[in-house]
GROMACS .gro file of C-alpha atoms in nm:
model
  202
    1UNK     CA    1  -7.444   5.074 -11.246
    2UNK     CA    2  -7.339   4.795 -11.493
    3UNK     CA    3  -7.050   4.990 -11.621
    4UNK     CA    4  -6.953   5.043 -11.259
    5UNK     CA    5  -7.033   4.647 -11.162
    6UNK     CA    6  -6.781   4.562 -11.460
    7UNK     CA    7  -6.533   4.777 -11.372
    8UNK     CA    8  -6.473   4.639 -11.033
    9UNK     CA    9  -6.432   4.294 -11.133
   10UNK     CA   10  -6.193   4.325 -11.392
   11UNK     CA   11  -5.880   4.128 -11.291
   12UNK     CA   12  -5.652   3.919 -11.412
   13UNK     CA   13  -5.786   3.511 -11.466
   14UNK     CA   14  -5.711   3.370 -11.057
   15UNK     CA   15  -5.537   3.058 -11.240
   16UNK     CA   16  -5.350   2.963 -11.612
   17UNK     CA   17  -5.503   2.686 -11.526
   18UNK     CA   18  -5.879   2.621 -11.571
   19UNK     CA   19  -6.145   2.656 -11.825
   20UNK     CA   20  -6.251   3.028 -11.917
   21UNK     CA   21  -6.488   3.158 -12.120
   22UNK     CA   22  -6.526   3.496 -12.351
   23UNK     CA   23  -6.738   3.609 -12.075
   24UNK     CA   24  -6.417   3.590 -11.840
   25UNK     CA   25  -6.210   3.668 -12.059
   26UNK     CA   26  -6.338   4.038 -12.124
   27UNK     CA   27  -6.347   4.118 -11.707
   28UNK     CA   28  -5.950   4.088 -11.760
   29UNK     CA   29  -5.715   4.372 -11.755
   30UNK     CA   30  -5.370   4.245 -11.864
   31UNK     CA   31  -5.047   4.430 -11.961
   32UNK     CA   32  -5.005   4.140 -12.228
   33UNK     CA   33  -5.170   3.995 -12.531
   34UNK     CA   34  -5.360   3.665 -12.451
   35UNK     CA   35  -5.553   3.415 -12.645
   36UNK     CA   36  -5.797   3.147 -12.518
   37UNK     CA   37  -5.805   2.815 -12.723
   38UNK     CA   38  -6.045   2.549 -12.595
   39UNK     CA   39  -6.091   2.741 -12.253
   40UNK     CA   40  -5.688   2.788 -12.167
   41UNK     CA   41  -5.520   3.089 -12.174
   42UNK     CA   42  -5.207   3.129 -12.358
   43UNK     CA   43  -5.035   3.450 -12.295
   44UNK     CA   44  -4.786   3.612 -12.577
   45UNK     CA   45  -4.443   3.559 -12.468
   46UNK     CA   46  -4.279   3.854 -12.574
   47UNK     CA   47  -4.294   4.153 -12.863
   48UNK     CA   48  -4.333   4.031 -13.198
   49UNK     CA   49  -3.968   4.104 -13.392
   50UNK     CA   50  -3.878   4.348 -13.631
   51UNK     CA   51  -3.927   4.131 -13.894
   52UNK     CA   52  -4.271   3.979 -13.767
   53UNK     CA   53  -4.391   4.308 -13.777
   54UNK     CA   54  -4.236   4.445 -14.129
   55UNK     CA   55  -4.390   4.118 -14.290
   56UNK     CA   56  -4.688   4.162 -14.115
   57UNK     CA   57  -4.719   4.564 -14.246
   58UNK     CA   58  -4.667   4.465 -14.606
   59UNK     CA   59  -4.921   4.146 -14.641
   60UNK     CA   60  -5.212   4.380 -14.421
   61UNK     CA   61  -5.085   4.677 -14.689
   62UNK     CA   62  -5.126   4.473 -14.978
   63UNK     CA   63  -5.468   4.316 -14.868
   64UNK     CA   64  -5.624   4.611 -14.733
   65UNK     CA   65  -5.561   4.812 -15.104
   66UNK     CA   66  -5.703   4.481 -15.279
   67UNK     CA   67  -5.997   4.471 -15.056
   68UNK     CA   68  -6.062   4.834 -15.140
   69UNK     CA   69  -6.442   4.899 -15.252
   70UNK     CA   70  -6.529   4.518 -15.188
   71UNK     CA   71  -6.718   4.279 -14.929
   72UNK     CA   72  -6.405   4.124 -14.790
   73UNK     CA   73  -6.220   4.329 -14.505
   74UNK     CA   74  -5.881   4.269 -14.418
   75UNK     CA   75  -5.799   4.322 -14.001
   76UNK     CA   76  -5.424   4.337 -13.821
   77UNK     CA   77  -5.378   4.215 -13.455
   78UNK     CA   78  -5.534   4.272 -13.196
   79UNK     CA   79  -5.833   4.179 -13.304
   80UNK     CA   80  -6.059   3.947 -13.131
   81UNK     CA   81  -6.186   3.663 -13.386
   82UNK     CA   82  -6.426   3.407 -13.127
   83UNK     CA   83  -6.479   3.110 -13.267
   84UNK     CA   84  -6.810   2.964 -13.103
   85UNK     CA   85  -6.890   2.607 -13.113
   86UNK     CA   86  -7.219   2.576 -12.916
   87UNK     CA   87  -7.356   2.922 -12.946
   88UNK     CA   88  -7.258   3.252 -12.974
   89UNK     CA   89  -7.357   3.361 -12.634
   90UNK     CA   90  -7.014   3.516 -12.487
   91UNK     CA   91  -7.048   3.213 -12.168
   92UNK     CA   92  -7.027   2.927 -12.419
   93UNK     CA   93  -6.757   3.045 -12.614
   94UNK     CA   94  -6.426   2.940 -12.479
   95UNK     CA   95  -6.181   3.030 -12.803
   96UNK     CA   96  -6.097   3.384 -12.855
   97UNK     CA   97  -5.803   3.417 -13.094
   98UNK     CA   98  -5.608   3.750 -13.227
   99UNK     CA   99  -5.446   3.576 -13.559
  100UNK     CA  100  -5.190   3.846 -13.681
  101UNK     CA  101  -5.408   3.911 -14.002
  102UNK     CA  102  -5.731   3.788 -14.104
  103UNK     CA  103  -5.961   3.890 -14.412
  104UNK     CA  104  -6.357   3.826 -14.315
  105UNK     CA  105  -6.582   3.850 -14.637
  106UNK     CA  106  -6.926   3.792 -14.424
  107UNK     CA  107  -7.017   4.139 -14.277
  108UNK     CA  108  -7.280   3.973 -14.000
  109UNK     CA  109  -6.979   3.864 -13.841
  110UNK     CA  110  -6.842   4.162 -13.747
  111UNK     CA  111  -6.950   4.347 -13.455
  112UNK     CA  112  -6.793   4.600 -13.215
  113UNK     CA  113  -6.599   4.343 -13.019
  114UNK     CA  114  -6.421   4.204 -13.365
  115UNK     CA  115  -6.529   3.866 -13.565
  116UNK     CA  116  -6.799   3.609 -13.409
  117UNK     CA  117  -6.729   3.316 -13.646
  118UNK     CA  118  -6.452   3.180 -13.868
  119UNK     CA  119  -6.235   3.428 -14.117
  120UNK     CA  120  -6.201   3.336 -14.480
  121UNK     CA  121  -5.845   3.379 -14.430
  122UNK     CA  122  -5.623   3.391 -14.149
  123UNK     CA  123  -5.225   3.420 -14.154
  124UNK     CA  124  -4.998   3.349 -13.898
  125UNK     CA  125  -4.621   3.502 -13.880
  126UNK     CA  126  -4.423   3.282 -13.641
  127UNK     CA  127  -4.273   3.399 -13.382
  128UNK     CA  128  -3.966   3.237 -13.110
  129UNK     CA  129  -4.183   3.079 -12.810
  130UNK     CA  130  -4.520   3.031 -13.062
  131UNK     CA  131  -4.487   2.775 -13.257
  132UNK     CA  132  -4.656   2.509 -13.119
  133UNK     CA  133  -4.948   2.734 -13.038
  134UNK     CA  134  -4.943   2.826 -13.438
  135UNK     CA  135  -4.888   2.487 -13.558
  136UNK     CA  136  -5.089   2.286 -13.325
  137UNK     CA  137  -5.314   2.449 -13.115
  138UNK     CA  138  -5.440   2.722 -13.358
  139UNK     CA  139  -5.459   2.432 -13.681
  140UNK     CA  140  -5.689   2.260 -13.468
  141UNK     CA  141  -5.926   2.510 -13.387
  142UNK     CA  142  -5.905   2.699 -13.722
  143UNK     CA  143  -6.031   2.374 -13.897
  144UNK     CA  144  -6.276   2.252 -13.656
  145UNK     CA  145  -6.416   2.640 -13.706
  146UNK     CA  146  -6.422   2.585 -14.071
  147UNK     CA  147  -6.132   2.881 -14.195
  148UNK     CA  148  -6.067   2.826 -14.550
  149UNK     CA  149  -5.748   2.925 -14.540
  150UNK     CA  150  -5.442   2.927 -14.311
  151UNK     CA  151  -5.114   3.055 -14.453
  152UNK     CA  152  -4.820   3.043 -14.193
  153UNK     CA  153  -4.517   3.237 -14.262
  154UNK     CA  154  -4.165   3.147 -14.104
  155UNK     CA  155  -3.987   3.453 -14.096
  156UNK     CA  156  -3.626   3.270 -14.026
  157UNK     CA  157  -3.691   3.013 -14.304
  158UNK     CA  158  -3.864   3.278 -14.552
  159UNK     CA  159  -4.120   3.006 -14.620
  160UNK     CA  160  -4.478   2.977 -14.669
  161UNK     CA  161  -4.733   2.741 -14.626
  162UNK     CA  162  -5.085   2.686 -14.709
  163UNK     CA  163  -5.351   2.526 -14.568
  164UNK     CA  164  -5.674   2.447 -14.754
  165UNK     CA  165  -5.999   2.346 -14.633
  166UNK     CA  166  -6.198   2.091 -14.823
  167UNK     CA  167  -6.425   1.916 -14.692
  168UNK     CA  168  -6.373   1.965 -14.314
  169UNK     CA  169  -5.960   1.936 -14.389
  170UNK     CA  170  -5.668   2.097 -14.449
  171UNK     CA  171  -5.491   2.009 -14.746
  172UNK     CA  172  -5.112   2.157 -14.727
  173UNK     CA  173  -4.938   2.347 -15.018
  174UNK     CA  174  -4.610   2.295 -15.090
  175UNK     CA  175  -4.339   2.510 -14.900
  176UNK     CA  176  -4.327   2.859 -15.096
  177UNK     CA  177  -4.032   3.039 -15.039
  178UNK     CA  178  -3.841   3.354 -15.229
  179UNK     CA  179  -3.889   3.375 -15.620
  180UNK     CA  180  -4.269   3.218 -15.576
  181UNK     CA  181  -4.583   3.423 -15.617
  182UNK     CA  182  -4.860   3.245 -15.374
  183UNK     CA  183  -5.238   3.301 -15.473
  184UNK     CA  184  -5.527   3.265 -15.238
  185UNK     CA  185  -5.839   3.089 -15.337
  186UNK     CA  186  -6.017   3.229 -15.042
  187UNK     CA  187  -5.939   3.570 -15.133
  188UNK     CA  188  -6.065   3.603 -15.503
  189UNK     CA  189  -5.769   3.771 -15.711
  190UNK     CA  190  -5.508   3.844 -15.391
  191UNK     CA  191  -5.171   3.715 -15.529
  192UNK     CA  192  -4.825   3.797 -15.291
  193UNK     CA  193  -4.516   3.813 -15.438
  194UNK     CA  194  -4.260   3.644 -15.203
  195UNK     CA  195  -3.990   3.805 -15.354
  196UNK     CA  196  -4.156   4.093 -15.182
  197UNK     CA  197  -4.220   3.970 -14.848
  198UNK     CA  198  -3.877   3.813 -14.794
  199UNK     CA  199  -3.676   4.103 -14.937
  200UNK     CA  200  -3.348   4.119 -14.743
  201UNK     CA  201  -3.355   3.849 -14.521
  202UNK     CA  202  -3.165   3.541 -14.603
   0.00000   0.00000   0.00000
């Protein structure tokens, strides 16, 4: 009967405009990917690009071989990471998030539905139409949540940056770009080779 009850109310959100939970959010059926940040909905604008996707591939590859036979697990989009603030109950938590990669090294927060809690790692491959939601909206919530580490990677600009969390802030890297080998303290002993990542685009 509750599969049934469920069924029949899933719908798309009656307004962008609102506050919605996790609870609401999982009645939905939409044709595309949305996020929730702070209770509003931001919907994908359109397909990631070839190269979102091929830099994507590689940096999931890489992790998910140096993860092998260790705590850590490395996850590609869609995934649902919630980030809860008062509890975990799914009616209090109004950020749901599908970063494009994230590595989570504590297994209690995984569960069925994805990652209850902040990632040790999340990275972010811009995208035309995203950028503010990447650089603004996501760096808020990512920090509040207590992620150690944000990389976000400008596919145009072949450029990397880092974000660091000490003490309840980010502290930015440099800007990494072809010929630089970046090396995450989150993730002990994952180095990526740039040179690698950026191969044939500029």
């Amino acid at each position: 009967m509750e599969k049934d009850d469920l069924k029949n109310r899933v719908k798309e959100p009656p307004s962008l405009y609102g506050h919605y939970t996790y609870a609401d959010y999982l009645t939905w059926q939409m044709d595309e990917m949305v996020e929730l940040i702070k209770g509003k909905i931001f919907k994908q604008v359109a397909a990631p690009r070839v190269s979102h996707q091929r830099i994507a591939g590689l940096i999931f590859t890489r992790l998910f071989l140096h993860l092998e036979k260790r705590q850590c697990e490395a996850f590609i989009a869609p995934f649902d990471v919630r980030l809860p603030v008062k509890s975990k109950r799914n009616e209090d938590i109004d950020t749901v998030v599908q970063p494009d990669i994230c590595v989570v090294c504590d297994p209690d927060k995984i569960d069925e539905l994805g990652c209850v809690g902040a990632p040790d790692l999340v990275v972010e491959i811009l995208s035309p139409g995203n950028n503010k939601k990447e650089l603004q909206n996501k760096y808020e919530v990512y920090k509040e949540s207590g992620v150690k580490e944000y990389w976000i990677i400008h596919p145009n600009e072949c450029t990397l940056i880092i974000y660091t969390l000490i003490e309840g802030k980010y502290q930015t890297s440099r800007i990494f770009t072809h010929g630089d080998k970046v090396a995450s303290q989150a993730v002990e002993g994952f180095t990526l080779d740039l040179e690698e990542v950026f191969e044939g685009m500029m």
